Tab-separated table of C-alpha atoms in Angstrom:
chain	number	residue	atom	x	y	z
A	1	UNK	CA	-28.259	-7.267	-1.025
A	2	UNK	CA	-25.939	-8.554	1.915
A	3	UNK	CA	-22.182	-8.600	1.107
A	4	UNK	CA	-19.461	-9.592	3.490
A	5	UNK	CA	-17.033	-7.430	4.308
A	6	UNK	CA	-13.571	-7.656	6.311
A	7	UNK	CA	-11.326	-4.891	7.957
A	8	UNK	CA	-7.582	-6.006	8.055
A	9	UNK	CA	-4.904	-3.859	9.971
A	10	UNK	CA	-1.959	-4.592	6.896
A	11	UNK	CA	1.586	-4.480	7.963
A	12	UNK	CA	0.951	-4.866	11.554
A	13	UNK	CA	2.356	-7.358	14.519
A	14	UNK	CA	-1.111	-6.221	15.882
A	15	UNK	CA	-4.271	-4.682	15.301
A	16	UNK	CA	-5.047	-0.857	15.807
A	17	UNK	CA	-1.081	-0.567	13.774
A	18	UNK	CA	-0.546	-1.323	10.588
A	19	UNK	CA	-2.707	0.119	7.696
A	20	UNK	CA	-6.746	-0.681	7.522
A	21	UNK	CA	-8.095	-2.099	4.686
A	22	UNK	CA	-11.272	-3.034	3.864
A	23	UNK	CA	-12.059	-5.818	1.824
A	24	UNK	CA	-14.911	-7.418	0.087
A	25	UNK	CA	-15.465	-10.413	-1.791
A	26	UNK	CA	-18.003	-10.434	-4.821
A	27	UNK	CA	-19.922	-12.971	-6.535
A	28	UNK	CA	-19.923	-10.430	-9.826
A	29	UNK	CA	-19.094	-6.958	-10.458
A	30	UNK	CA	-21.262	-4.554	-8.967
A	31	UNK	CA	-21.830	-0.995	-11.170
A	32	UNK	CA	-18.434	0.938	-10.310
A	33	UNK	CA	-20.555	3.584	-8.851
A	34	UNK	CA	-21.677	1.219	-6.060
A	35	UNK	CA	-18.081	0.343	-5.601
A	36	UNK	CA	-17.560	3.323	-5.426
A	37	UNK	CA	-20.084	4.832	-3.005
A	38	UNK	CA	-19.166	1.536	-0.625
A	39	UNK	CA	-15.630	2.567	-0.432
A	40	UNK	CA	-16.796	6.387	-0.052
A	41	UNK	CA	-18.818	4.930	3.727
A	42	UNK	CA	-16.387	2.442	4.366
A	43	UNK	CA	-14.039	5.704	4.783
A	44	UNK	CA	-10.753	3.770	4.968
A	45	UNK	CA	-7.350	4.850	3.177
A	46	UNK	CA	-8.518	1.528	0.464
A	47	UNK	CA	-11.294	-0.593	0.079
A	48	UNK	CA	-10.577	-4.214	-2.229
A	49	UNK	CA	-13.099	-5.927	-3.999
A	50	UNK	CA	-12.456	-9.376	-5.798
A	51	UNK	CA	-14.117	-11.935	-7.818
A	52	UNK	CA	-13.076	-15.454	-8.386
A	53	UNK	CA	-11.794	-16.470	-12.044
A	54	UNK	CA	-10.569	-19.938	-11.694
A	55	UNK	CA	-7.715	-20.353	-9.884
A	56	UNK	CA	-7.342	-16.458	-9.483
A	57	UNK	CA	-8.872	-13.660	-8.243
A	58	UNK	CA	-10.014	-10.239	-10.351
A	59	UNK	CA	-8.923	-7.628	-8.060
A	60	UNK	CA	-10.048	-3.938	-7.435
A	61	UNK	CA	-8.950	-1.135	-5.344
A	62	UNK	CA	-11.278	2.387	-4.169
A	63	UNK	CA	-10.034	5.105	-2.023
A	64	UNK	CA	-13.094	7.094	-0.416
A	65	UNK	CA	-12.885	9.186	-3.929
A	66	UNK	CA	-11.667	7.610	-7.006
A	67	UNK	CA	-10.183	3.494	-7.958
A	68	UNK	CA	-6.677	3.472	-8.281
A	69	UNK	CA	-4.176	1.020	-10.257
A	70	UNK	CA	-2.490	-0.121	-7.399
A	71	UNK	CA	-2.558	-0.782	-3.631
A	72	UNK	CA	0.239	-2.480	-1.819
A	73	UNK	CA	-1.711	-2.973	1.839
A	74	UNK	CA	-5.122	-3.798	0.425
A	75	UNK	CA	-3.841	-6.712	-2.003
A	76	UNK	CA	-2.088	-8.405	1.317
A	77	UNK	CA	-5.436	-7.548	2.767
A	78	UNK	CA	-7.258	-9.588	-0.099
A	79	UNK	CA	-4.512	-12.294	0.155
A	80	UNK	CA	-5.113	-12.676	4.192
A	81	UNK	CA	-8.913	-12.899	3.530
A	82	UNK	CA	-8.168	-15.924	0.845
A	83	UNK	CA	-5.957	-17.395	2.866
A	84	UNK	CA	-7.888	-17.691	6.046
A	85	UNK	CA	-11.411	-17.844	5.048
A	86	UNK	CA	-12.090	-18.979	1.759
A	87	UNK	CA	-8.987	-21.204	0.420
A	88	UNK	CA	-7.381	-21.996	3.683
A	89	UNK	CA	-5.510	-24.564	1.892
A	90	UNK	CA	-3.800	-22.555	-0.691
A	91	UNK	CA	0.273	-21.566	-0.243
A	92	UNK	CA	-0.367	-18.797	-2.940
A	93	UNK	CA	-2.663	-16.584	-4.795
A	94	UNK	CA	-2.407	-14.394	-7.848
A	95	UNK	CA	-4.906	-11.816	-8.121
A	96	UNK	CA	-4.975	-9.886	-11.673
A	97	UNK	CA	-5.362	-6.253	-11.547
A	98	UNK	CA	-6.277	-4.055	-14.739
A	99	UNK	CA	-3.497	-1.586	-14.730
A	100	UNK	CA	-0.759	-3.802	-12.624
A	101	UNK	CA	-0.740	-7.008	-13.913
A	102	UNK	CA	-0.757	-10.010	-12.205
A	103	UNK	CA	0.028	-9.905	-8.485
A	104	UNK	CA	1.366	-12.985	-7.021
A	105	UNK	CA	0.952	-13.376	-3.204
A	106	UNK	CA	2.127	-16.439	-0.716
A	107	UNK	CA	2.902	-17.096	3.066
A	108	UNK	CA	6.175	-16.917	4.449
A	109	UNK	CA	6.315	-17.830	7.448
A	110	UNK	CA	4.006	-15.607	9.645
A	111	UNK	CA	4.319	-13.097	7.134
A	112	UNK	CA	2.498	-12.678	3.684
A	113	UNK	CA	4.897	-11.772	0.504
A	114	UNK	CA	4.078	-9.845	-2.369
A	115	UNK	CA	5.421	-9.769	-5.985
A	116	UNK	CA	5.187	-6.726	-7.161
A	117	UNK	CA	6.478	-4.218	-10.295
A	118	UNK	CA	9.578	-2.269	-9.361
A	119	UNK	CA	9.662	1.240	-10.328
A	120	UNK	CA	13.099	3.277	-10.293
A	121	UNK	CA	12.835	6.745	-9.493
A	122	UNK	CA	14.705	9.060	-11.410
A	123	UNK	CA	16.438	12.629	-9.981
A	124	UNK	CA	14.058	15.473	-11.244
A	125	UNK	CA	13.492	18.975	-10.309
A	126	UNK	CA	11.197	19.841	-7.295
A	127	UNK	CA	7.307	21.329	-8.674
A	128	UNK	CA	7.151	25.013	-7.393
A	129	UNK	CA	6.491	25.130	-3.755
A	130	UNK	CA	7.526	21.601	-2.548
A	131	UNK	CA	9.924	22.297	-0.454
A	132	UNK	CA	7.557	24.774	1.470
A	133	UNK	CA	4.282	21.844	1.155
A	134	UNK	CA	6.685	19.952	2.946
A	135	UNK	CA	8.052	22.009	5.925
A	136	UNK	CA	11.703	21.674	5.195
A	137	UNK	CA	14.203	21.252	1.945
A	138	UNK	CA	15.122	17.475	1.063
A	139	UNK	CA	18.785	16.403	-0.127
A	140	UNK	CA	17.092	14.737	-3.329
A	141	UNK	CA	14.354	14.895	-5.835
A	142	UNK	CA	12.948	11.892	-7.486
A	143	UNK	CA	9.978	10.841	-9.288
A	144	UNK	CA	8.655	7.486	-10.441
A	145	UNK	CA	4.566	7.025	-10.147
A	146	UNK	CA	4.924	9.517	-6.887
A	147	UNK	CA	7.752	12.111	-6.292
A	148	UNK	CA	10.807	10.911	-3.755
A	149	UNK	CA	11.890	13.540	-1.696
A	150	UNK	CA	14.608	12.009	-0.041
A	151	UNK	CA	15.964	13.446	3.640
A	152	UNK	CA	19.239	12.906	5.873
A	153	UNK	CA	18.004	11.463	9.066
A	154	UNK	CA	15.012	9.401	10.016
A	155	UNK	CA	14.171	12.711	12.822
A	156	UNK	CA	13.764	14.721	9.529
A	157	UNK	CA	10.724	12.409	8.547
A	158	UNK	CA	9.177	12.303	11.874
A	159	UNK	CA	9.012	16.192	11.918
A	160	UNK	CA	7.576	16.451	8.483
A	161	UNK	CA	4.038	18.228	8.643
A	162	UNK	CA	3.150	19.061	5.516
A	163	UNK	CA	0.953	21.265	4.007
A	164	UNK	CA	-1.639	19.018	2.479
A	165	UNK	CA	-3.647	22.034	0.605
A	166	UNK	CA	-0.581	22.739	-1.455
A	167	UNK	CA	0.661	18.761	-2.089
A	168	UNK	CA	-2.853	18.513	-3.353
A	169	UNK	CA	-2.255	20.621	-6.536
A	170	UNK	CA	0.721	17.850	-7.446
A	171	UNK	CA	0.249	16.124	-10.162
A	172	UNK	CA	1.352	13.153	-7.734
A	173	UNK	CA	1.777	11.471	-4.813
A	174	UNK	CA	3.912	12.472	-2.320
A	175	UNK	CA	7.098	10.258	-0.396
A	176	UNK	CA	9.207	11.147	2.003
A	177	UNK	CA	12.428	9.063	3.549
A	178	UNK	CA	15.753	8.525	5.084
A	179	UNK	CA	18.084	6.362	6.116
A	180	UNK	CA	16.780	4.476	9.326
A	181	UNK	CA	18.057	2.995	12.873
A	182	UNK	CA	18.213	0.020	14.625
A	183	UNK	CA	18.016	-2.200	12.453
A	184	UNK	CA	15.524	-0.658	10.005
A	185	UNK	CA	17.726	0.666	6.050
A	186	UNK	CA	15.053	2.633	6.053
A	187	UNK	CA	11.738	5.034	6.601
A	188	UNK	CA	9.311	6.632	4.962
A	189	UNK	CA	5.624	8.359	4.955
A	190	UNK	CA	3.388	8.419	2.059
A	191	UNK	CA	0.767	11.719	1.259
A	192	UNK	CA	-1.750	11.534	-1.666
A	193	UNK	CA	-4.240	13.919	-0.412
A	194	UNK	CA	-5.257	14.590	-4.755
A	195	UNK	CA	-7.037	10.589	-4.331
A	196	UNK	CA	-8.746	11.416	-0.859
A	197	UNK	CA	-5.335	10.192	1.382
A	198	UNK	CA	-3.960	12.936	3.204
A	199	UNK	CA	-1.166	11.059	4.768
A	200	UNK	CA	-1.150	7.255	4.224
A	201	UNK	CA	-0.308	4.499	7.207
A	202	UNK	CA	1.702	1.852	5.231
A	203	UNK	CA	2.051	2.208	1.523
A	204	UNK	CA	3.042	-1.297	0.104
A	205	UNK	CA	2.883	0.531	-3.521
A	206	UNK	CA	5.345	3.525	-2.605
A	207	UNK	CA	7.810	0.861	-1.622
A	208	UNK	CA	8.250	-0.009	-5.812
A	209	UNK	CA	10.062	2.669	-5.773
A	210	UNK	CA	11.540	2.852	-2.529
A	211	UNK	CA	13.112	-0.472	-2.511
A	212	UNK	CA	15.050	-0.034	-5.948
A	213	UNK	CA	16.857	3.239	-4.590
A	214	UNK	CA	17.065	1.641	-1.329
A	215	UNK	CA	18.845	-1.216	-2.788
A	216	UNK	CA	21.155	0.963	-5.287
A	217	UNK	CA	22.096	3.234	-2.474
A	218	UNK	CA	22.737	1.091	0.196
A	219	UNK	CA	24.533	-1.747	-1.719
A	220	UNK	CA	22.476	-4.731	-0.758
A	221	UNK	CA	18.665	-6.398	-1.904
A	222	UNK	CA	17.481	-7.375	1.468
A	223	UNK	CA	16.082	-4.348	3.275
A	224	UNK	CA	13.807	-3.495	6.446
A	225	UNK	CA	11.586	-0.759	5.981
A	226	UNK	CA	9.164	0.612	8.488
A	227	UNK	CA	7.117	3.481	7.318
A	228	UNK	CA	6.851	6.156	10.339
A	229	UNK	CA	2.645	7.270	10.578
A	230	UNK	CA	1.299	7.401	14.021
A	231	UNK	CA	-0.078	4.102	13.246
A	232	UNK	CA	3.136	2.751	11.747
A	233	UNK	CA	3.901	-0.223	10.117
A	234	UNK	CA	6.842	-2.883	9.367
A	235	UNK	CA	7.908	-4.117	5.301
A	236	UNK	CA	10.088	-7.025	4.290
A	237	UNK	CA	11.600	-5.726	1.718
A	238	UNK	CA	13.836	-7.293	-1.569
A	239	UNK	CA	15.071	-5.605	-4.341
A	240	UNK	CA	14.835	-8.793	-7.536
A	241	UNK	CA	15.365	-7.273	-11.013
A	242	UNK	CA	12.318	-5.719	-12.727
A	243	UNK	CA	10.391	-6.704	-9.399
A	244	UNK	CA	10.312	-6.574	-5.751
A	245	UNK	CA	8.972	-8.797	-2.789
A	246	UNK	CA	7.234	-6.940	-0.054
A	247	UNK	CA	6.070	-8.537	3.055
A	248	UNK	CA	4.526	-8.243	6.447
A	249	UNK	CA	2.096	-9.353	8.671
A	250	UNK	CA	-2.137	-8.754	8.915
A	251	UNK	CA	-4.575	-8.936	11.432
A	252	UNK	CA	-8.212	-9.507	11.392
A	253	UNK	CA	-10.007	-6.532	12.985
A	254	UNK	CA	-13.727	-6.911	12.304
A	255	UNK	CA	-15.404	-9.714	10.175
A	256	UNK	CA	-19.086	-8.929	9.137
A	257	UNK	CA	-22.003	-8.307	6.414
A	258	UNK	CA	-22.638	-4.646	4.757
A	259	UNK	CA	-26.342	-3.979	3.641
A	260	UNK	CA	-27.170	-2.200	0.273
């Protein structure tokens, strides 16, 4: 069996930046062990499979270890793929997810915007030994699907090195951010080394929680974000009741056929 496959750098003015996805369209499900397995040698932070129902698109998302219920830079990964190969014509697609919903993506611009759930952290208290997996103590403690450590400065974030043997025994995902510069409201970086990520490039997913206290603490629903990996990678971002819009650009990095 021949499938094609397509590597996308997400979030990114250009390719090597942003955050690779890799994403493959199906005719029919495959057995979720072969999903599995191809995201396992595809060895990227997410690998997206999707299957035409109608006028949408069934959508799934594999890190190299386990599926997960929601990716941010994969489903604008999907959406670029739709848009430019097979439904060039189309202004919008809504992809439906199992655990998400539906996702609703369109262009804007030379960017690609995505509708997505907000999710409003909550102050909690730190797990045992996060301030040491971390490297240094945050201001603030939150938790929505991943805990929020929150810091002062965006110098704070850079510096981060965490220890990614102890943030594995979380019972969650890790993010860390702080008030930006130039421009940007504010930055971030993303560890989820319990699904197989030790530190993730762009995280379209941990901004559903960023962007709500973003918006609450900074007084406004409009927001640049830029999430600080060595890769890096730019977000729209804006905060609109129970949901959020986050956007960027994608790049086409390799185009081709896998073999199984």
């Amino acid at each position: 069996m021949r499938l094609p496959i397509y590597q996308i750098d997400a979030f990114a003015d250009r390719v090597f930046a942003g955050n690779p996805a890799a994403v493959v369209p199906l005719e029919e499900w495959l057995p979720d062990a072969t999903l599995q397995a191809i995201a396992a040698e595809n060895n990227l932070s997410e690998t997206a499979f999707f299957i035409r129902h109608g006028e949408k698109y069934a959508l799934r998302w594999f890190t190299p270890a386990v599926e997960v219920d929601l990716c941010g830079h994969a489903t604008l990964a999907s959406a670029y793929v739709v848009f430019r190969f097979l439904a060039p014509e189309r202004r919008r697609v809504a992809f439906e997810t199992r655990k998400s919903g539906t996702l609703v993506v369109w262009r804007q611009g030379e960017e690609l915007a995505m509708d997505f759930p907000a999710w409003v952290p909550e102050r909690c208290e730190a797990p045992s030994g996060f301030a040491v997996a971390l490297g240094r103590n945050p201001s603030d403690v939150l938790a929505a699907r991943a805990y929020l450590a929150v810091y002062e400065r965006e110098s704070d974030i850079a510096a981060i090195k965490p220890d990614f043997a102890m943030l594995k025994r979380l019972d969650r995902a890790v993010i860390v951010s702080a008030p930006g510069t130039d421009g940007i409201d504010f930055v971030s970086r993303f560890f989820a080394p319990g699904v197989g990520i030790d530190e993730d490039p762009v995280t379209g997913g941990a901004h559903c929680q960023l962007i709500p206290y973003w918006a609450k603490r900074l007084g406004k629903t409009r927001l640049a974000a830029r999430q600080i990996s060595p890769r890096g990678g730019a977000l729209s971002c804006a905060l609109a009741g129970e949901r959020v819009t986050i956007a960027g650009r994608a790049q086409l990095y390799l185009e081709g056929r896998i073999t199984i």
